Short mmCIF file of C-alpha atoms in Angstrom, two decimals:
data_model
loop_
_atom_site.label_atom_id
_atom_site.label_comp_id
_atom_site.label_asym_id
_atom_site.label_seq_id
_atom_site.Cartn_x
_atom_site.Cartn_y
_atom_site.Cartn_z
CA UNK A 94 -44.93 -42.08 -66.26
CA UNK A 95 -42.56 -40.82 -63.86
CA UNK A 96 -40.77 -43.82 -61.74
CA UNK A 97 -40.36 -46.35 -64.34
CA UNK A 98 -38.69 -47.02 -67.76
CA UNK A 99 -40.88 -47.99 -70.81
CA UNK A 100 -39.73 -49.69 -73.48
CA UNK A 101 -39.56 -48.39 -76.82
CA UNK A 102 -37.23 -48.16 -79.70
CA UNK A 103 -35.35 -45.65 -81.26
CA UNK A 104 -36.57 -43.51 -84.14
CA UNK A 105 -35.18 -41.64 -87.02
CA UNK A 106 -35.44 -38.79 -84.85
CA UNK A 107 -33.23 -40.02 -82.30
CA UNK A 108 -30.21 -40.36 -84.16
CA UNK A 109 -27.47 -37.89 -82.94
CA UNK A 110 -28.09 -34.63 -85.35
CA UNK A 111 -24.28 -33.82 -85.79
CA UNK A 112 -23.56 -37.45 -86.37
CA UNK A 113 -20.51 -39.06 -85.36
CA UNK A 114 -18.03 -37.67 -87.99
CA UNK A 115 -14.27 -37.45 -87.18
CA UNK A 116 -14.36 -33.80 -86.47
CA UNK A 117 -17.07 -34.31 -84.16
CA UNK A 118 -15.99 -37.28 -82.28
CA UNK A 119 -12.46 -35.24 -82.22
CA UNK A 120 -14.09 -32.46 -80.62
CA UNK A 121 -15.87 -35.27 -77.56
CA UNK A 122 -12.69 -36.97 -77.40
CA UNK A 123 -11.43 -33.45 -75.52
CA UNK A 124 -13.84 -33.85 -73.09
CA UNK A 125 -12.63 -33.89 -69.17
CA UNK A 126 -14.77 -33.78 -66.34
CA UNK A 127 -12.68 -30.27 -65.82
CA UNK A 128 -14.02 -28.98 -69.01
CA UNK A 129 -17.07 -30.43 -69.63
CA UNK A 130 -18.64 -31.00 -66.13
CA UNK A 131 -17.12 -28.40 -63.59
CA UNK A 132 -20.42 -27.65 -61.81
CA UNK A 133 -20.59 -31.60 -60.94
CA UNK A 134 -16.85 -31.92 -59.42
CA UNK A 135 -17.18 -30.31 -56.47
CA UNK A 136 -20.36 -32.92 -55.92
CA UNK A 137 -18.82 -35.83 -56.58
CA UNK A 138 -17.78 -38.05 -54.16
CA UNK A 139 -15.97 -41.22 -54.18
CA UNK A 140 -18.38 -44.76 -54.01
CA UNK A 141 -21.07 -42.61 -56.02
CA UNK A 142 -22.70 -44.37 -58.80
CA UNK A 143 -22.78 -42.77 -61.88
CA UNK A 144 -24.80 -42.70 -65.15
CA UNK A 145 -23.64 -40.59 -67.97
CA UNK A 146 -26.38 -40.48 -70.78
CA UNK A 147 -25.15 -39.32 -74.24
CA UNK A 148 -21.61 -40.39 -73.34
CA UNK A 149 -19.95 -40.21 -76.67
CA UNK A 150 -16.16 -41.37 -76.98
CA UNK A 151 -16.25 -41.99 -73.43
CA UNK A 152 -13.67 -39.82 -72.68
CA UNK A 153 -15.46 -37.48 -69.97
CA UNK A 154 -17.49 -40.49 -68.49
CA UNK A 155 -13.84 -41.99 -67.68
CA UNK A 156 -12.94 -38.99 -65.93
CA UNK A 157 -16.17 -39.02 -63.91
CA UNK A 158 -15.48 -42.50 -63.09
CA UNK A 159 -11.57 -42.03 -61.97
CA UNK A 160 -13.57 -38.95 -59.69
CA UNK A 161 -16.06 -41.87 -58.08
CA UNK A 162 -14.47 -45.16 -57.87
CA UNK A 163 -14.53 -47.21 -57.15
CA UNK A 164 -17.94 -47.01 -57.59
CA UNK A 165 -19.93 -48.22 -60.83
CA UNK A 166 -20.00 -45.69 -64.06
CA UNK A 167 -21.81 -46.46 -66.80
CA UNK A 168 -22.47 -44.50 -70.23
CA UNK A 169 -24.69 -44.98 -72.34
CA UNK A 170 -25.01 -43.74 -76.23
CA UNK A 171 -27.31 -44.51 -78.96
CA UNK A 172 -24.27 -45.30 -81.37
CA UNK A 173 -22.79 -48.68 -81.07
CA UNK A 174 -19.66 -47.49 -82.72
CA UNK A 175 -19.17 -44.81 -80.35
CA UNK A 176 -19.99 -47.29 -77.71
CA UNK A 177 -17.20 -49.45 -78.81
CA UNK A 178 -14.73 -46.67 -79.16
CA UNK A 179 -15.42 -45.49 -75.50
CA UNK A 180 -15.47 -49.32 -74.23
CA UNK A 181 -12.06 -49.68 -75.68
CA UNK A 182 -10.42 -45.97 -74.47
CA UNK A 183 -11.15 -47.00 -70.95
CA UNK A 184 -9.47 -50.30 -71.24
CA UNK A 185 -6.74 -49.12 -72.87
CA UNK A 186 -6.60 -46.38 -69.43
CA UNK A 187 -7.10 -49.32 -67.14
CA UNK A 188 -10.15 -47.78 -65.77
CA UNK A 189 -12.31 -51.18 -64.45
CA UNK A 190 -14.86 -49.52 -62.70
CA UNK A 191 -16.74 -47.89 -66.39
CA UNK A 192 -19.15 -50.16 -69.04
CA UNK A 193 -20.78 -48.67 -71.74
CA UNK A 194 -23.95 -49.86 -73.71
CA UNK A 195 -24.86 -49.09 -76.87
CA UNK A 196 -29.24 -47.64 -76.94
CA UNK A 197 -31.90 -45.17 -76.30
CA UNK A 198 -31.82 -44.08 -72.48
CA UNK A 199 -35.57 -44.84 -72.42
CA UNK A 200 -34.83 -48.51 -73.29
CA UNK A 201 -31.87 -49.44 -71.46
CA UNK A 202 -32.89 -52.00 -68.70
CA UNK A 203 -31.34 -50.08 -65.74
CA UNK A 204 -32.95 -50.30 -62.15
CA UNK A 205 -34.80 -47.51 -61.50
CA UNK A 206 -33.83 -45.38 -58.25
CA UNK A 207 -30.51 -47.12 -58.94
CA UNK A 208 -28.10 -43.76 -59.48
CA UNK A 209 -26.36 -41.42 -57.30
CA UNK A 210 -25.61 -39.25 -60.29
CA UNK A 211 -27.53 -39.07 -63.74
CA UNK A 212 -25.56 -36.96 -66.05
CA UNK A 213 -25.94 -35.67 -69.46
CA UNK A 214 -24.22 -33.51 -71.65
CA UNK A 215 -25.46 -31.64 -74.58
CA UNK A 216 -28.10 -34.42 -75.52
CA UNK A 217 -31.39 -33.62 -74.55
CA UNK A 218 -31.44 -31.12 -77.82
CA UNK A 219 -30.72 -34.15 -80.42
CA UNK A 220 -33.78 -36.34 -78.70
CA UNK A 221 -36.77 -36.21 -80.41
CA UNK A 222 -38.64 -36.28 -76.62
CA UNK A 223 -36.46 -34.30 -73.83
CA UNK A 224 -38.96 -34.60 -71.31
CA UNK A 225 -39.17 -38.48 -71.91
CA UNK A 226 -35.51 -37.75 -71.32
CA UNK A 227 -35.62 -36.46 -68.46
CA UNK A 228 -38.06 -38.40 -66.93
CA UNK A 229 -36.18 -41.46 -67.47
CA UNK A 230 -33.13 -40.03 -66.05
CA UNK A 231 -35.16 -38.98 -63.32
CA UNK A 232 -36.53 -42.69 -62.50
CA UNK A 233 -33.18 -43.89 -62.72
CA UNK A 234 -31.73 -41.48 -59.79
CA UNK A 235 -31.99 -42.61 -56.40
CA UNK A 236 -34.43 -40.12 -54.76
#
């Protein structure tokens, strides 16, 4: 239903398909918002909030959130580790205005209409339900 999140949980299906090996999380750790996201830069301004779905290693939702603040980022990936590994890259960059929580998009508990910006890159072809997806991300930007 278009307009609201519903709860559900993650399947098999769900899991990232490349997995988070070290050559793959090496490869997300190069991320910029440069490199990654150039068609969003020139949109971004600063106070925008920001939801990056997929985020990985955090490394590209940092950037997006240096490009905002100070307005709210946040990232979300189904992988706690990855989660913890992007929590603790922006600390160690000083960047306060970025959290990170570990789940499915679909089950996340964020307001709806509640984005400026809903990002994602390269996820919606490791979900087992891209329009679910996208209709989620599309509740969760402000209209």
């Amino acid at each position: 239903m278009v307009g609201s999140c519903q709860t559900r949980s993650v399947t098999e299906k769900d899991v990232y398909t490349h997995g988070h090996s070290d050559a793959v999380l090496r490869s997300h750790r190069s991320r910029t918002a440069a490199n990654s996201a150039a068609y969003l830069v020139p949109s971004l301004e600063a106070g925008m909030r920001l939801l990056d779905v997929g985020c990985g290693p955090g490394t590209l939702t940092a950037d997006l959130a240096r490009l905002v603040a100070p307005a709210e980022v946040i990232g979300v990936d189904v992988s706690a580790d990855v989660v913890a590994e992007a929590t603790a890259f922006a600390a160690e960059a000083g960047i306060d205005n970025v959290s990170f929580r570990a789940g499915d998009i679909r089950d996340a508990g964020l307001e709806p209409a509640s984005f400026d910006v809903v990002h994602a890159h390269q996820v919606l072809q490791h979900v087992s339900d891209p329009v679910g997806v996208l209709v989620t991300m599309k509740s969760l930007a402000r209209p």
